[in-house]
Coordinates of C-alpha atoms and ligand atoms in Angstrom, one line a residue:
X1 CA -6.1 38.3 -7.6
X2 CA -5.9 34.6 -6.7
X3 CA -4.0 32.1 -8.7
X4 CA -3.4 28.4 -8.1
X5 CA -0.9 26.6 -10.2
X6 CA -0.5 22.8 -10.0
X7 CA -1.7 22.8 -6.4
X8 CA -1.8 19.5 -4.5
X9 CA -2.6 19.3 -0.8
X10 CA -1.7 16.1 1.1
X11 CA -2.5 16.2 4.8
X12 CA 0.0 14.6 7.2
X13 CA -2.4 11.6 7.6
X14 CA -1.9 10.7 4.0
X15 CA -5.2 12.1 2.7
X16 CA -4.8 14.0 -0.6
X17 CA -7.5 16.7 -0.4
X18 CA -6.6 18.5 -3.6
X19 CA -4.6 17.4 -6.6
X20 CA -3.4 19.3 -9.7
X21 CA -5.6 22.4 -9.2
X22 CA -5.1 25.3 -11.6
X23 CA -7.4 28.3 -11.2
X24 CA -7.4 32.1 -11.7
X25 CA -9.8 34.3 -9.9
X26 CA -9.8 38.0 -11.0
X27 CA -10.3 41.1 -8.9
X28 CA -14.1 41.6 -8.5
X29 CA -15.1 38.1 -9.3
X30 CA -17.8 36.3 -7.3
X31 CA -17.1 32.6 -7.2
X32 CA -19.1 29.8 -5.6
X33 CA -17.1 26.7 -4.7
X34 CA -19.4 23.6 -4.7
X35 CA -19.1 19.9 -4.5
X36 CA -19.9 16.8 -2.4
X37 CA -18.8 16.6 1.3
X38 CA -15.1 15.7 1.5
X39 CA -14.4 16.9 -2.0
X40 CA -11.8 19.5 -0.9
X41 CA -13.8 22.8 -0.8
X42 CA -12.6 23.8 2.7
X43 CA -9.0 22.9 1.8
X44 CA -9.3 25.1 -1.3
X45 CA -10.6 28.0 0.9
X46 CA -7.9 27.4 3.6
X47 CA -5.1 27.5 1.0
X48 CA -6.3 31.0 0.0
X49 CA -6.1 32.5 3.5
X50 CA -3.0 30.5 4.3
X51 CA -4.5 28.4 7.0
X52 CA -2.9 25.6 5.0
X53 CA 0.1 25.5 2.7
X54 CA 0.1 23.5 -0.6
X55 CA 2.2 20.3 -0.7
X56 CA 3.0 21.1 -4.3
X57 CA 2.4 24.0 -6.6
X58 CA 1.8 27.7 -5.9
X59 CA -1.0 29.7 -4.4
X60 CA -0.6 33.4 -5.2
X61 CA -2.9 35.9 -3.5
X62 CA -2.6 39.6 -4.4
X63 CA 0.9 38.9 -5.8
X64 CA 2.1 37.1 -2.7
X65 CA 3.2 33.5 -3.0
X66 CA 1.7 32.1 0.2
X67 CA 4.0 29.1 0.5
X68 CA 7.1 31.3 0.5
X69 CA 5.6 33.6 3.1
X70 CA 7.6 34.0 6.3
X71 CA 5.6 33.5 9.5
X72 CA 5.9 37.2 10.3
X73 CA 4.5 38.2 7.0
X74 CA 1.3 36.2 7.4
X75 CA -0.5 39.3 8.9
X76 CA 0.3 41.3 5.8
X77 CA -1.4 38.7 3.6
X78 CA -4.4 38.3 6.0
X79 CA -4.9 42.1 5.9
X80 CA -5.9 41.7 2.2
X81 CA -8.3 38.9 3.0
X82 CA -11.5 38.9 5.1
X83 CA -12.8 35.5 6.2
X84 CA -16.3 34.5 7.1
X85 CA -17.2 31.1 8.7
X86 CA -20.3 29.0 9.0
X87 CA -20.2 29.3 12.8
X88 CA -19.4 33.1 12.9
X89 CA -16.4 32.8 15.2
X90 CA -17.2 36.0 17.1
X91 CA -15.4 36.7 20.4
X92 CA -18.1 36.0 23.0
X93 CA -17.0 38.4 25.7
X94 CA -16.7 41.4 23.3
X95 CA -19.7 43.4 22.1
X96 CA -20.6 43.9 18.5
X97 CA -18.5 47.1 18.2
X98 CA -15.5 45.6 19.9
X99 CA -15.6 42.4 17.7
X100 CA -15.4 44.6 14.6
X101 CA -12.9 47.1 16.0
X102 CA -10.6 44.3 17.1
X103 CA -9.2 43.7 13.6
X104 CA -8.2 47.4 13.4
X105 CA -6.8 47.5 16.9
X106 CA -4.4 44.7 16.3
X107 CA -2.9 46.7 13.4
X108 CA -2.7 49.8 15.6
X109 CA -5.0 51.9 13.6
X110 CA -5.7 55.4 15.1
X111 CA -8.6 55.4 17.5
X112 CA -10.5 58.1 15.6
X113 CA -10.1 56.1 12.3
X114 CA -11.3 52.9 14.1
X115 CA -14.4 54.6 15.4
X116 CA -15.4 56.0 12.0
X117 CA -14.6 52.8 10.1
X118 CA -16.4 50.5 12.6
X119 CA -19.6 52.6 12.6
X120 CA -19.5 52.8 8.8
X121 CA -19.4 49.0 8.4
X122 CA -22.0 48.4 11.1
X123 CA -24.2 50.8 9.2
X124 CA -23.5 48.9 6.0
X125 CA -24.6 45.6 7.6
X126 CA -27.6 47.3 9.3
X127 CA -26.4 46.8 12.9
X128 CA -25.3 50.2 14.1
X129 CA -28.2 50.3 16.6
X130 CA -26.9 47.0 18.2
X131 CA -23.2 48.1 18.6
X132 CA -23.3 47.5 22.3
X133 CA -24.9 44.1 22.3
X134 CA -23.1 40.9 23.0
X135 CA -23.1 38.1 20.3
X136 CA -25.3 35.9 22.5
X137 CA -28.0 38.6 22.4
X138 CA -28.2 38.4 18.6
X139 CA -29.9 36.1 16.2
X140 CA -27.8 33.9 14.0
X141 CA -28.3 36.2 11.0
X142 CA -27.3 39.2 13.0
X143 CA -24.2 37.4 14.3
X144 CA -23.2 36.6 10.7
X145 CA -23.7 40.3 9.8
X146 CA -21.2 41.2 12.5
X147 CA -18.8 38.6 11.2
X148 CA -19.2 40.1 7.7
X149 CA -18.7 43.6 9.1
X150 CA -15.5 42.4 10.8
X151 CA -14.3 40.8 7.5
X152 CA -14.6 44.0 5.5
X153 CA -13.6 46.6 8.1
X154 CA -10.0 46.9 6.9
X155 CA -11.1 47.1 3.3
X156 CA -9.7 43.7 2.0
X157 CA -9.5 43.0 -1.7
X158 CA -11.1 39.6 -1.2
X159 CA -13.6 38.0 1.2
X160 CA -13.5 34.2 1.6
X161 CA -16.5 32.5 3.1
X162 CA -16.8 28.9 4.1
X163 CA -20.5 27.9 4.2
X164 CA -21.7 31.3 5.4
X165 CA -25.4 30.4 5.3
X166 CA -24.9 26.8 6.6
X167 CA -26.4 27.6 10.0
X168 CA -29.1 30.0 8.9
X169 CA -32.8 29.6 7.9
X170 CA -33.7 30.3 4.2
X171 CA -34.9 33.9 4.6
X172 CA -31.9 34.9 6.7
X173 CA -29.6 33.2 4.1
X174 CA -31.0 35.4 1.4
X175 CA -30.5 38.5 3.5
X176 CA -26.9 37.5 4.0
X177 CA -26.4 36.8 0.3
X178 CA -27.7 40.3 -0.6
X179 CA -25.0 41.6 1.7
X180 CA -22.3 39.7 -0.1
X181 CA -23.7 41.0 -3.4
X182 CA -23.5 44.5 -2.1
X183 CA -19.9 44.0 -1.0
X184 CA -19.0 42.5 -4.4
X185 CA -20.6 45.4 -6.2
X186 CA -18.0 47.6 -4.5
X187 CA -15.3 45.6 -6.3
X188 CA -14.4 43.1 -3.5
X189 CA -13.7 39.6 -4.8
X190 CA -15.9 37.0 -3.1
X191 CA -15.0 33.3 -2.9
X192 CA -17.7 31.3 -1.2
X193 CA -17.9 27.5 -0.5
X194 CA -21.6 26.6 -0.3
X195 CA -24.1 23.7 -0.3
X196 CA -27.0 26.1 -0.9
X197 CA -28.5 24.9 -4.2
X198 CA -31.3 27.5 -4.3
X199 CA -28.9 30.4 -3.9
X200 CA -26.4 29.1 -6.5
X201 CA -29.1 28.5 -9.0
X202 CA -30.8 31.9 -8.4
X203 CA -28.0 34.3 -7.9
X204 CA -26.0 33.1 -10.9
X205 CA -22.2 33.6 -10.6
X206 CA -19.1 31.7 -11.5
X207 CA -19.3 28.1 -10.2
X208 CA -16.2 26.0 -9.5
X209 CA -17.1 22.4 -8.7
X210 CA -14.6 20.3 -6.9
X211 CA -14.9 16.5 -6.9
X212 CA -12.4 14.1 -5.4
X213 CA -9.8 16.9 -5.0
X214 CA -10.0 18.0 -8.7
X215 CA -11.8 20.8 -10.5
X216 CA -14.7 19.0 -12.2
X217 CA -16.4 22.2 -13.6
X218 CA -15.6 25.9 -13.8
X219 CA -18.5 27.8 -15.4
X220 CA -19.6 31.5 -15.5
X221 CA -23.2 31.5 -14.4
X222 CA -23.2 27.8 -13.9
X223 CA -25.7 25.8 -11.8
X224 CA -25.2 24.0 -8.5
X225 CA -25.3 20.6 -10.3
X226 CA -25.9 18.3 -7.3
X227 CA -29.0 17.2 -5.3
X228 CA -29.4 19.5 -2.3
Ligands
ADP301 P1 -15.0 19.6 1.9 O1 -14.9 21.0 2.5 O2 -15.4 19.6 0.5 O3 -16.0 18.8 2.7 P2 -12.3 19.2 2.9 O4 -11.4 20.1 2.2 O5 -12.8 19.5 4.3 O6 -13.6 18.9 2.0 O7 -11.7 17.7 3.0 C1 -11.1 17.1 1.9 C2 -10.5 15.8 2.4 O8 -9.4 16.1 3.2 C3 -11.4 14.9 3.2 O9 -11.1 13.5 2.9 C4 -11.1 15.2 4.6 O10 -11.4 14.2 5.5 C5 -9.6 15.5 4.5 N1 -9.1 16.5 5.5 C6 -9.6 17.8 5.7 N2 -8.9 18.4 6.6 C7 -8.0 17.5 7.1 C8 -7.0 17.6 8.1 N3 -6.7 18.7 8.8 N4 -6.2 16.5 8.3 C9 -6.4 15.4 7.6 N5 -7.3 15.2 6.6 C10 -8.1 16.3 6.4
ADP302 P1 -23.8 53.2 3.0 O1 -23.9 54.5 2.3 O2 -24.4 52.0 2.2 O3 -24.2 53.2 4.4 P2 -21.0 53.7 2.8 O4 -21.0 53.9 1.3 O5 -21.0 54.8 3.7 O6 -22.3 52.8 3.1 O7 -19.9 52.7 3.2 C1 -19.6 52.4 4.5 C2 -18.2 52.0 4.6 O8 -18.0 50.6 4.3 C3 -17.3 52.8 3.6 O9 -16.1 53.3 4.4 C4 -16.8 51.7 2.6 O10 -15.5 52.0 2.2 C5 -16.9 50.4 3.4 N1 -17.2 49.3 2.5 C6 -18.3 49.0 1.9 N2 -18.1 47.9 1.1 C7 -16.9 47.5 1.3 C8 -16.1 46.5 0.8 N3 -16.6 45.6 -0.1 N4 -14.9 46.3 1.2 C9 -14.4 47.2 2.0 N5 -15.0 48.2 2.6 C10 -16.3 48.4 2.2

């Protein structure tokens, strides 16, 4: 599903955020990306959804080499990938329903299909009854549920999450993790950068540790391995 071959990312300011990264993530995998601040985790994540391009090497997502991708083909790639952020990134003037529907409206899906799909995913995240509320009327955990609903509404093969529980209290973080597990159980690949030691050490999955821009560890069912 995701393959990196000899990937190096050097930012224009001269900082090398990743170097010589080789990794294969299969369809249906659930992967935590861990490591100290500044290690390169966000860069790793951004390369997958093509927010950044590698300086050297290849990033292949669902058979598409992201570096060779023409600007106009980026939406095709993004349709295979749902993205969830620490700070939710909901559109503040749109209600819950509209935030989720937006992803389908931009690809000109039929209105009847949009309605059905949006209500299905809102049901899945437990927010059908709050469809008409604005993001500001919701708790942080609820806002993250909306963001997750938006990320899966067009049935992507992979969901990328950058610190999705970083702004949430522990109980809410567990609820959000259960939701990611549920999505993964349906066959969706999950790649999640996280600093949440408790979660990584309890819900055991593949752990990729990045340190100084290199993969320091890649273990199935591995532990977090750092002080929280
Ligand atoms: P992490 O997510 O593990 O904290 P990042 O991938 O954000 O690590 O950052 C890795 C390194 O790249 C850091 O030294 C950071 O300062 C640098 N970096 C990240 N983004 C940029 C950017 N847009 N421009 C320049 N340097 C960056
Ligand atoms: P439930 O019965 O739990 O309420 P459904 O089985 O009706 O949920 O699923 C709701 C919708 O969400 C379905 O259309 C399903 O395809 C979609 N869905 C659920 N999980 C995912 C996923 N991981 N990726 C994409 N779509 C998903």
